[in-house]
PDB file of N, CA and C in Angstrom:
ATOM      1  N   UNK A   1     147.753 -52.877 134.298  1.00  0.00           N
ATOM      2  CA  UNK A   1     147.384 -53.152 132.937  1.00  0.00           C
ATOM      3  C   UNK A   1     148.617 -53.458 132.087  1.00  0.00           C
ATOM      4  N   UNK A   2     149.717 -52.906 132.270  1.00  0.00           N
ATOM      5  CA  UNK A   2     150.611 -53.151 131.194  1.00  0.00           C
ATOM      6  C   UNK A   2     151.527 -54.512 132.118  1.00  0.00           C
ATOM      7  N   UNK A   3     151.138 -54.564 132.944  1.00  0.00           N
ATOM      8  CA  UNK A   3     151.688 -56.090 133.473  1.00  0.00           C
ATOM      9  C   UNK A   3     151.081 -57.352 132.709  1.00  0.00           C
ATOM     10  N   UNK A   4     149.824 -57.276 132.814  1.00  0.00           N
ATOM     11  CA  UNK A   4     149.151 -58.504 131.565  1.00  0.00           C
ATOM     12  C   UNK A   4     148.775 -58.248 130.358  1.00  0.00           C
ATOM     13  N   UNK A   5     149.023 -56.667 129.902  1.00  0.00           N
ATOM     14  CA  UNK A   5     149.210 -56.665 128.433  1.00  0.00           C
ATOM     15  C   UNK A   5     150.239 -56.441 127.651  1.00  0.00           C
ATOM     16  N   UNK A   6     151.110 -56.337 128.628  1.00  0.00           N
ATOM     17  CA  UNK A   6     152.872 -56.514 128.072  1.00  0.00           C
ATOM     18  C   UNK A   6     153.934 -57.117 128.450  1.00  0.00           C
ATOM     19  N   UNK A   7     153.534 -57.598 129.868  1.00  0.00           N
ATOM     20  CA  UNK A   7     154.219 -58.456 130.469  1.00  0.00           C
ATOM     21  C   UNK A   7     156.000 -57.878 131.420  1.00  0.00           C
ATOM     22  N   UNK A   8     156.005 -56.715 131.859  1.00  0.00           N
ATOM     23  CA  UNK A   8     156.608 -55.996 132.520  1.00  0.00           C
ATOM     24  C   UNK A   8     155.885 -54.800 133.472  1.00  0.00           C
ATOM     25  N   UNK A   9     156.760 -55.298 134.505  1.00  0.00           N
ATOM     26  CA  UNK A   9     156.221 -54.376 135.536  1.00  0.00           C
ATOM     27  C   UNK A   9     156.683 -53.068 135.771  1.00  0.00           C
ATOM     28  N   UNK A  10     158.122 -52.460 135.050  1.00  0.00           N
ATOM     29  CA  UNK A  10     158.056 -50.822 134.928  1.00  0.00           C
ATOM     30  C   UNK A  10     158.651 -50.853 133.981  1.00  0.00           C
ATOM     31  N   UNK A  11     158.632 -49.807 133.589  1.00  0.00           N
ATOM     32  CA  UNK A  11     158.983 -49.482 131.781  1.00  0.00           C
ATOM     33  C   UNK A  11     159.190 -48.384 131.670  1.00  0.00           C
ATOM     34  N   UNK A  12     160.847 -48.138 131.080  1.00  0.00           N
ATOM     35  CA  UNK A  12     161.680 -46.618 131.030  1.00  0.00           C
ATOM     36  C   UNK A  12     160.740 -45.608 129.944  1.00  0.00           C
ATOM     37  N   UNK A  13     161.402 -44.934 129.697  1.00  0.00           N
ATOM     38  CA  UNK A  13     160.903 -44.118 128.371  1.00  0.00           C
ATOM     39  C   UNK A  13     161.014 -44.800 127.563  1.00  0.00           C
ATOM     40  N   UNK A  14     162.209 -45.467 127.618  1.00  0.00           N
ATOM     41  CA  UNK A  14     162.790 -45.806 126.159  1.00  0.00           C
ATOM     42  C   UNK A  14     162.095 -47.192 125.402  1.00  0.00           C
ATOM     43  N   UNK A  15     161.659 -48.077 126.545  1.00  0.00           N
ATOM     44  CA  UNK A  15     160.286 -48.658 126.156  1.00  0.00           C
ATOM     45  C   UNK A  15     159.034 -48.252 125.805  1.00  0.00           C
ATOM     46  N   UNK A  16     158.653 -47.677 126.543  1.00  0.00           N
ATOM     47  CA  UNK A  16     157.722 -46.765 125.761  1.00  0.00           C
ATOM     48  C   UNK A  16     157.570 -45.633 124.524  1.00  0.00           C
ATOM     49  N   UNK A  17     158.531 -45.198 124.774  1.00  0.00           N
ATOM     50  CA  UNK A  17     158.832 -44.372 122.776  1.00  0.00           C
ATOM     51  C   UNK A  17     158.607 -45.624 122.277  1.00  0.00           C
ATOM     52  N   UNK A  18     159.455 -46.988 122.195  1.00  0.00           N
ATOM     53  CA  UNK A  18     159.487 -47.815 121.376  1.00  0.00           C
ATOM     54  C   UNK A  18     158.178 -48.604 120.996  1.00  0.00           C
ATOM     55  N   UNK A  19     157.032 -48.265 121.977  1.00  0.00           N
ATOM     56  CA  UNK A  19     155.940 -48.744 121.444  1.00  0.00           C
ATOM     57  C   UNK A  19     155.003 -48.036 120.930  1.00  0.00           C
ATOM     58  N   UNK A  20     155.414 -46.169 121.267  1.00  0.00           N
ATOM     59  CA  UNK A  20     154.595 -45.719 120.485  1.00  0.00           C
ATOM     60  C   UNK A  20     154.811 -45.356 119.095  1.00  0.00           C
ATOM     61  N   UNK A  21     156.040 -45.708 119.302  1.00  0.00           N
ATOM     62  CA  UNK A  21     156.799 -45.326 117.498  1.00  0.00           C
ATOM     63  C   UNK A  21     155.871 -46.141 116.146  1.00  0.00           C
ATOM     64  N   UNK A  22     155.028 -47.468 116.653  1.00  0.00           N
ATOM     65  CA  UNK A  22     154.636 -47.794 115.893  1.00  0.00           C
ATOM     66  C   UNK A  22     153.382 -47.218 115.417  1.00  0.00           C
ATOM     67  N   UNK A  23     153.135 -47.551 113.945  1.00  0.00           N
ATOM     68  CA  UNK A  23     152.095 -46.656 113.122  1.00  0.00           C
ATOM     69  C   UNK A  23     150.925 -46.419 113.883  1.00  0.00           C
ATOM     70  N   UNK A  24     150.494 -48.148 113.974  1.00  0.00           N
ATOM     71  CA  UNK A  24     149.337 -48.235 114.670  1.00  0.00           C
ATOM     72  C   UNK A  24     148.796 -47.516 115.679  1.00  0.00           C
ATOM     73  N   UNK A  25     149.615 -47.501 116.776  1.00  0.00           N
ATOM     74  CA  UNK A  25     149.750 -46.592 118.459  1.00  0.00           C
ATOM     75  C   UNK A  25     149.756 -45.348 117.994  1.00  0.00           C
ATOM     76  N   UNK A  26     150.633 -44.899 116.945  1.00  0.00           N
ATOM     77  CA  UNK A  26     150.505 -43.622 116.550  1.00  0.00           C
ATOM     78  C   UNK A  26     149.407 -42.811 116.062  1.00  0.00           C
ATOM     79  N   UNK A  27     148.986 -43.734 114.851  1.00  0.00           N
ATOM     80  CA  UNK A  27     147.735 -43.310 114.585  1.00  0.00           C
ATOM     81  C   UNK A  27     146.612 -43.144 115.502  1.00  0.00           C
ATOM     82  N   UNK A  28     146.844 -43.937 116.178  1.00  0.00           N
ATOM     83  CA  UNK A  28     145.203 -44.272 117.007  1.00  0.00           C
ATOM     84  C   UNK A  28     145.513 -43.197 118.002  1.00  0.00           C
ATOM     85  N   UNK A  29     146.833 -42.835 118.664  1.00  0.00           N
ATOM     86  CA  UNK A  29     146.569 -41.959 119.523  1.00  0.00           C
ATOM     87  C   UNK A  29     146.304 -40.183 118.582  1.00  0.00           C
ATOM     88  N   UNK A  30     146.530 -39.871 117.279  1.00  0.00           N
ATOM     89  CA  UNK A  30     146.245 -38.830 116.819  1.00  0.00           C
ATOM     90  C   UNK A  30     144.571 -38.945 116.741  1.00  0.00           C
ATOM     91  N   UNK A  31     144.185 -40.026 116.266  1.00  0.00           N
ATOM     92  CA  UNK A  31     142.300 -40.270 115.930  1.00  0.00           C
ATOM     93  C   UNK A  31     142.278 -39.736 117.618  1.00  0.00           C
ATOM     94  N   UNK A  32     142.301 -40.612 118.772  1.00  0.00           N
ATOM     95  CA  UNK A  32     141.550 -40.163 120.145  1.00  0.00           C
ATOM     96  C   UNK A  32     141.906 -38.543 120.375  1.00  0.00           C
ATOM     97  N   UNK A  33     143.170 -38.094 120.068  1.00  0.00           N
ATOM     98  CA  UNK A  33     143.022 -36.240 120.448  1.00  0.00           C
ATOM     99  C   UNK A  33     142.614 -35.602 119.835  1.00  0.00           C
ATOM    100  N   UNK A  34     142.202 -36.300 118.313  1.00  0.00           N
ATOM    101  CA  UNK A  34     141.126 -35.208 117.795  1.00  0.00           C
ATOM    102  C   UNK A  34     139.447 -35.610 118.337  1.00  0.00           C
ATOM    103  N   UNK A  35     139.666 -36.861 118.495  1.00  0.00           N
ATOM    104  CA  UNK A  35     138.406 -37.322 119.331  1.00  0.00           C
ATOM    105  C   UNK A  35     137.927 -36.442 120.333  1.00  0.00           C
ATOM    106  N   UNK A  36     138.635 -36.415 121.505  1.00  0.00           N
ATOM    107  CA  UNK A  36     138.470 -35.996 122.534  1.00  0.00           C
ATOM    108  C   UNK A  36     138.463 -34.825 122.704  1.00  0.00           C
ATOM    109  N   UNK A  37     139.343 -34.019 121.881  1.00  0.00           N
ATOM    110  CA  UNK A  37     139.244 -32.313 121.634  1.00  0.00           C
ATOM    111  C   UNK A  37     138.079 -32.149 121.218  1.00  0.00           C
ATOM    112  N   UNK A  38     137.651 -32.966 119.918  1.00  0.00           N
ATOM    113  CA  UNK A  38     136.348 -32.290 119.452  1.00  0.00           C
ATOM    114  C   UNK A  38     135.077 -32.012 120.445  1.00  0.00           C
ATOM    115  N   UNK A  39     134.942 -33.331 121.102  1.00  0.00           N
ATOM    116  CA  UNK A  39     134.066 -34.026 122.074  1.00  0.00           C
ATOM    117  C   UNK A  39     134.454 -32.423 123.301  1.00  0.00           C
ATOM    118  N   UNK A  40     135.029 -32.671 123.492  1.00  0.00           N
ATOM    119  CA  UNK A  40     135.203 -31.424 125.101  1.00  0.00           C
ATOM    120  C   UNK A  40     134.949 -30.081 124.456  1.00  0.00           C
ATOM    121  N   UNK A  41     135.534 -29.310 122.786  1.00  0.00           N
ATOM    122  CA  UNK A  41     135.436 -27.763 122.527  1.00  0.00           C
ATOM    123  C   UNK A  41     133.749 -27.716 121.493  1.00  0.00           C
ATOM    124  N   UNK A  42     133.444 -28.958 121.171  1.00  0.00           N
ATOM    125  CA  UNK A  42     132.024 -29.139 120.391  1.00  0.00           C
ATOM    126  C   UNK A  42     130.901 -28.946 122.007  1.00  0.00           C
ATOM    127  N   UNK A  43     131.235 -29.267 123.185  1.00  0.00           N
ATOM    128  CA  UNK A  43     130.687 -29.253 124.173  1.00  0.00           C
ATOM    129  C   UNK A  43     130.712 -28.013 124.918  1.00  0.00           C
ATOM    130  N   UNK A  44     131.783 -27.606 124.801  1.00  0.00           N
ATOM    131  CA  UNK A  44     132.215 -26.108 125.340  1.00  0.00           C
ATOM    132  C   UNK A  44     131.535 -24.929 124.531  1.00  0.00           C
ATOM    133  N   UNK A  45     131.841 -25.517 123.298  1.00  0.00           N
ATOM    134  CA  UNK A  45     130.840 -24.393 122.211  1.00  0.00           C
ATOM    135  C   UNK A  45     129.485 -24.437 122.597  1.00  0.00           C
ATOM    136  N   UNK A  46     128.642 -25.150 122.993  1.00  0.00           N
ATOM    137  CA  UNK A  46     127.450 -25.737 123.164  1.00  0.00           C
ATOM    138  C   UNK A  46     126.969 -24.837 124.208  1.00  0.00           C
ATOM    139  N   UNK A  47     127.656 -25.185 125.506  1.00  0.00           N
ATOM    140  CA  UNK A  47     127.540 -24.367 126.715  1.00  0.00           C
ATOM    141  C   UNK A  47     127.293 -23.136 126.265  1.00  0.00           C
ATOM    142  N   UNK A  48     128.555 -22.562 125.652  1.00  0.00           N
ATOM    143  CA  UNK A  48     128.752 -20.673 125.778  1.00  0.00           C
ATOM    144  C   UNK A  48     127.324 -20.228 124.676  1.00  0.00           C
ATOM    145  N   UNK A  49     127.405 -20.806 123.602  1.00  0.00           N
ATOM    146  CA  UNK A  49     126.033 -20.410 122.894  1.00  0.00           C
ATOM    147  C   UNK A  49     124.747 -20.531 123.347  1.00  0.00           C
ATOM    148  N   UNK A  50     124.734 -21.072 124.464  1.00  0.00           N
ATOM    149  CA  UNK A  50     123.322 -20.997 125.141  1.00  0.00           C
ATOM    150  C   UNK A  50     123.289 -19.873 125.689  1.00  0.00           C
ATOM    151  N   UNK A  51     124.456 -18.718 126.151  1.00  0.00           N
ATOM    152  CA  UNK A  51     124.206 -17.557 126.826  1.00  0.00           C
ATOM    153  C   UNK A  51     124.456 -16.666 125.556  1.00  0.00           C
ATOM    154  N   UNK A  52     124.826 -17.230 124.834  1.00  0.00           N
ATOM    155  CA  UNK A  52     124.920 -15.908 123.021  1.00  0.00           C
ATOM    156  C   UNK A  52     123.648 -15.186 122.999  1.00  0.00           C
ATOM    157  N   UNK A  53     123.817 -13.603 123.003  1.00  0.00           N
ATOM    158  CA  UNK A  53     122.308 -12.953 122.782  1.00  0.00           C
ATOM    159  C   UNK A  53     122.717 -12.264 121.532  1.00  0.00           C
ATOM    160  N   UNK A  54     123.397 -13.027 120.517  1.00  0.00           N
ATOM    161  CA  UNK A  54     123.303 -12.365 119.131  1.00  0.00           C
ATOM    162  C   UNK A  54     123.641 -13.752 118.257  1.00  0.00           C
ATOM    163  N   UNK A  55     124.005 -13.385 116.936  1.00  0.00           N
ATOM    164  CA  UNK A  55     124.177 -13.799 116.006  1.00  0.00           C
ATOM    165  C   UNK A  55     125.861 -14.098 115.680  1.00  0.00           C
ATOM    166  N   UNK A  56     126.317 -12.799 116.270  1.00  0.00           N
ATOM    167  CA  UNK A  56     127.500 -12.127 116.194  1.00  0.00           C
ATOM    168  C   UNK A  56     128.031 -12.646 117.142  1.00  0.00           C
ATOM    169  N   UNK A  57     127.778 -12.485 118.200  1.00  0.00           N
ATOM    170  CA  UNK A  57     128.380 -13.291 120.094  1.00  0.00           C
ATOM    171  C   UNK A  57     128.514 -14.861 119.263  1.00  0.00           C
ATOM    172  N   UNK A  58     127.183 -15.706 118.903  1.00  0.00           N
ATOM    173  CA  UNK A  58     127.522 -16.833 118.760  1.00  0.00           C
ATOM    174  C   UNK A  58     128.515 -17.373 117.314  1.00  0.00           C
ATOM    175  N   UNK A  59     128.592 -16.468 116.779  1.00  0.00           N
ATOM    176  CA  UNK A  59     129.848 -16.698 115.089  1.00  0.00           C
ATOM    177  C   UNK A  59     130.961 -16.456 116.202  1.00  0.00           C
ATOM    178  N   UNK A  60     131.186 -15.609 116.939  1.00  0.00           N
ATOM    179  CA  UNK A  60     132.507 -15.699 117.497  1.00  0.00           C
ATOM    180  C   UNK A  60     132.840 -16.692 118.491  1.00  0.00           C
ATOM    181  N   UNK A  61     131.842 -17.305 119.100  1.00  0.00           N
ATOM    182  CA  UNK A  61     132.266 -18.057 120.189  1.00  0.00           C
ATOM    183  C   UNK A  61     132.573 -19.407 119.110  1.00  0.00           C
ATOM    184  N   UNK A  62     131.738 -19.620 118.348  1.00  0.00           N
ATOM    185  CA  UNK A  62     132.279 -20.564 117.359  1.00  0.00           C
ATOM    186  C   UNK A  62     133.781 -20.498 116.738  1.00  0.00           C
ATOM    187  N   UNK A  63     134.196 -19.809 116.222  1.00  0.00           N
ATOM    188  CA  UNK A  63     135.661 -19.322 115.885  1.00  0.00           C
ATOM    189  C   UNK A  63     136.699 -19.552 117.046  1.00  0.00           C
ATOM    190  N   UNK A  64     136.071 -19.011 117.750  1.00  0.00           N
ATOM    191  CA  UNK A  64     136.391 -19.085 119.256  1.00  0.00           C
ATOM    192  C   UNK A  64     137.137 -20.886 119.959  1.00  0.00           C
ATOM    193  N   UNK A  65     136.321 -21.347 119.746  1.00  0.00           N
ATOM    194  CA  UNK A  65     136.273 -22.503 120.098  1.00  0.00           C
ATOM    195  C   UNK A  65     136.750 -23.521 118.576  1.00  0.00           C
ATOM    196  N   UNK A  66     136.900 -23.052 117.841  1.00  0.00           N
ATOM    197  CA  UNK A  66     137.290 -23.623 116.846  1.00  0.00           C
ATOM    198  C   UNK A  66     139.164 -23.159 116.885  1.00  0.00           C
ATOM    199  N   UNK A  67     139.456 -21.728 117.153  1.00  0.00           N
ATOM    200  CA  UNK A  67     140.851 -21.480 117.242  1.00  0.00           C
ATOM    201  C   UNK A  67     141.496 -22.436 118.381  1.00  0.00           C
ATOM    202  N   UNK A  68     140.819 -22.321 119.448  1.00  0.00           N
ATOM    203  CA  UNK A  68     141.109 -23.322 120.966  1.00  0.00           C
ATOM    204  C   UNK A  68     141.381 -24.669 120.439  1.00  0.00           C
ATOM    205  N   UNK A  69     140.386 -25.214 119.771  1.00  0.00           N
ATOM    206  CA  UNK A  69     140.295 -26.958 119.251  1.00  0.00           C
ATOM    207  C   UNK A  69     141.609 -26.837 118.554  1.00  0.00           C
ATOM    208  N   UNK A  70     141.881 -26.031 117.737  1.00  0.00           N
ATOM    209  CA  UNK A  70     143.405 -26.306 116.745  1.00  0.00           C
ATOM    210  C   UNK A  70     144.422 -26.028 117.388  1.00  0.00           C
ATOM    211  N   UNK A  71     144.638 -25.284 118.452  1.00  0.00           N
ATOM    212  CA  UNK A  71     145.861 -25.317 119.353  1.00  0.00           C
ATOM    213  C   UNK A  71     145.993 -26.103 119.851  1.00  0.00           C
ATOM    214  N   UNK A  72     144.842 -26.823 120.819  1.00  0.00           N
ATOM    215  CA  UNK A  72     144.898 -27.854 121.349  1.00  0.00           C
ATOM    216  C   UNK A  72     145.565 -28.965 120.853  1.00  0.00           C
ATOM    217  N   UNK A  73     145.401 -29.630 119.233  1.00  0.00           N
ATOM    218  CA  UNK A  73     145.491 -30.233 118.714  1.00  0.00           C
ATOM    219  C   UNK A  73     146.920 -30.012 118.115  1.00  0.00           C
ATOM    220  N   UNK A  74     147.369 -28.798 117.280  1.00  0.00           N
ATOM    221  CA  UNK A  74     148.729 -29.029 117.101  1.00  0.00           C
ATOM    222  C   UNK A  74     149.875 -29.106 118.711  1.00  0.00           C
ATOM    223  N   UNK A  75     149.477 -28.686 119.771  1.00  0.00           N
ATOM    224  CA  UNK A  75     150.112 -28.659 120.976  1.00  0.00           C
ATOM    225  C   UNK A  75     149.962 -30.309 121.538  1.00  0.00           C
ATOM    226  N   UNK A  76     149.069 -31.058 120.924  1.00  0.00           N
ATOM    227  CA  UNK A  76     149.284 -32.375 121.219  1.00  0.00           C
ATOM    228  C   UNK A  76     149.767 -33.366 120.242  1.00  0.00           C
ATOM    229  N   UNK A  77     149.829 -32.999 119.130  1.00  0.00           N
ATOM    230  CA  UNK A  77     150.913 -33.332 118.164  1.00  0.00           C
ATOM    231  C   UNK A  77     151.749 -33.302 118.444  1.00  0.00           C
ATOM    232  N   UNK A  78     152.603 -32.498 119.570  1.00  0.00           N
ATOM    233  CA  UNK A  78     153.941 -31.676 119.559  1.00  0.00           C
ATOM    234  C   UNK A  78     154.570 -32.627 120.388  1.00  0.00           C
ATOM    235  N   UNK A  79     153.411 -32.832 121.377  1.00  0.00           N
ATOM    236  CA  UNK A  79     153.603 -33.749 122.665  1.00  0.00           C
ATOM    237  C   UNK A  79     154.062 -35.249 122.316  1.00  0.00           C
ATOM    238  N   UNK A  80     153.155 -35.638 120.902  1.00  0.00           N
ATOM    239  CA  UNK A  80     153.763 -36.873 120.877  1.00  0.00           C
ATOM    240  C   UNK A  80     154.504 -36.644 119.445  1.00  0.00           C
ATOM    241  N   UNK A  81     155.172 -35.879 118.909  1.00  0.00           N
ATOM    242  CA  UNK A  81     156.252 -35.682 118.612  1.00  0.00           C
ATOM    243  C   UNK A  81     157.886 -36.113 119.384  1.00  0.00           C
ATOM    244  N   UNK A  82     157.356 -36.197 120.784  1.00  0.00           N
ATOM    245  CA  UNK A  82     158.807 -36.706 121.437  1.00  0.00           C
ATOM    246  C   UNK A  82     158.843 -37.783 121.487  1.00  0.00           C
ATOM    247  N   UNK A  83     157.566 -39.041 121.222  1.00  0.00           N
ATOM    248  CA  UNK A  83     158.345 -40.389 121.264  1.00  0.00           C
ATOM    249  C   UNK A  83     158.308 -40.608 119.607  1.00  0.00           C
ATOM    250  N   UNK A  84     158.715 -39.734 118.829  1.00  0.00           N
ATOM    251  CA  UNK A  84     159.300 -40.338 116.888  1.00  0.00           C
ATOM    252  C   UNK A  84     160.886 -40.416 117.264  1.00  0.00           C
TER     253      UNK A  84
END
């Protein structure tokens, strides 16, 4: 793929930081990990509350899965923090 959509066949880091440095790439890759976090811990929440036999079990598994989603998310911030 990056042979006919960029036109090189291997590419250091330092090409690649350089293409994700831009806004665009940047942005779009923060929109897909909150995408995809939501999508996998909104799904995960889903699962575990089907076995919740309270009120209380399911407020926490929510929290639960809501603390998980925000780690996730600043820990993948962090990640692409190394190509700025």
């Amino acid at each position: 793929l990056q042979y006919f959509a960029f036109g090189v066949d291997a590419s250091s880091f330092a090409q690649v930081s350089a293409r994700l440095k831009g806004v665009a790439i940047l942005g779009l890759d923060v929109v897909l990990l909150a995408a995809v976090g939501a999508h996998a811990f909104l799904g995960l929440r889903s699962m575990l509350q089907d076995h919740a036999r309270s009120s209380r079990a399911a407020a926490w598994i929510t929290r639960a899965t809501l603390w998980a989603f925000g780690a996730v998310f600043v820990y993948g911030l962090a990640a692409l923090a190394a190509f700025l």
